[in-house]
């Protein structure tokens, strides 16, 4: 039997990871390394030590049975029902975890009438997406870069699988909210936005909403607390640049929001 995934946070009353009031389950372990990642404690699979702000050692991550997680999710079902919310499986990368566990958890939520959203960077076998699709009402799908070389440079992995899985989800009727990181002087320009729109059109990919995620500096201190070096040296896009990019997507007919 495969090991249970490690979970490093169960966040209740979340309003940024899909519609309504949600519980977000953060799975630990990610196959890529985004240079701007503000949750470095989510990257390694399995528990690890992080130093707290007052200098103590804390173990990040623990395992739970599917039953235990369902109990925590179910406790707030009334709020999901009233707000059109549900549960979001996030990370790290949920689709790169033990899929037997994830599928069982999603299936149980669906059986209870709790809407499931999947927050993913797209770097996982297509077969995993095929397995989870029947249970997921929404995919929050990151497209870090449309250019594979830039994807490789800033995440350590090309984007071929990301594009393939996005195509797969669209072809199979998934509801997709596309999430685009905006890094100042790297990909906040109008050419990048135009290239993404062209590719979506060429591939006939249906996206229900686009979220623009401007780079921010939160979480930089966590690298030091994990005894790692933070090499982030990015520039925040200006409000004007964000508005310009937003206008390009809006003009192309997309529903766009700023932030997660
Ligand atoms: S996909 Fe998310 S969790 Fe993984 S490295 Fe990138 S930002 Fe961090």
CSV table of C-alpha atoms and ligand atoms in Angstrom, one decimal, residues 29-40 42-43 91-93 120-121 142 144 155 223, ligand 1:
chain,number,residue,atom,x,y,z
A,29,UNK,CA,5.3,17.9,-1.7
A,30,UNK,CA,5.6,19.5,-5.2
A,31,UNK,CA,7.4,18.2,-8.3
A,32,UNK,CA,8.6,21.7,-9.4
A,33,UNK,CA,10.4,24.6,-7.7
A,34,UNK,CA,9.0,28.0,-8.6
A,35,UNK,CA,11.6,30.6,-7.9
A,36,UNK,CA,9.0,32.9,-6.4
A,37,UNK,CA,7.3,30.2,-4.2
A,38,UNK,CA,6.0,31.8,-1.0
A,39,UNK,CA,5.2,28.4,0.6
A,40,UNK,CA,8.6,26.7,0.6
A,42,UNK,CA,5.1,22.8,0.9
A,43,UNK,CA,7.8,21.7,-1.5
A,91,UNK,CA,-0.4,22.1,-2.0
A,92,UNK,CA,2.4,21.7,-2.8
A,93,UNK,CA,0.9,19.7,-5.6
A,120,UNK,CA,-2.8,22.4,-9.4
A,121,UNK,CA,0.3,23.5,-11.2
A,142,UNK,CA,-1.7,27.5,-12.8
A,144,UNK,CA,3.3,29.7,-14.9
A,155,UNK,CA,10.4,26.3,-12.1
A,223,UNK,CA,13.3,30.0,3.6
B,1,LIG,S1,3.8,24.9,-7.8
B,1,LIG,FE1,3.2,26.1,-6.0
B,1,LIG,S2,4.0,24.9,-4.2
B,1,LIG,FE2,5.1,24.2,-6.1
B,1,LIG,S3,6.9,25.4,-6.1
B,1,LIG,FE3,5.4,26.4,-7.4
B,1,LIG,S4,4.5,27.9,-6.1
B,1,LIG,FE4,5.5,26.5,-4.7
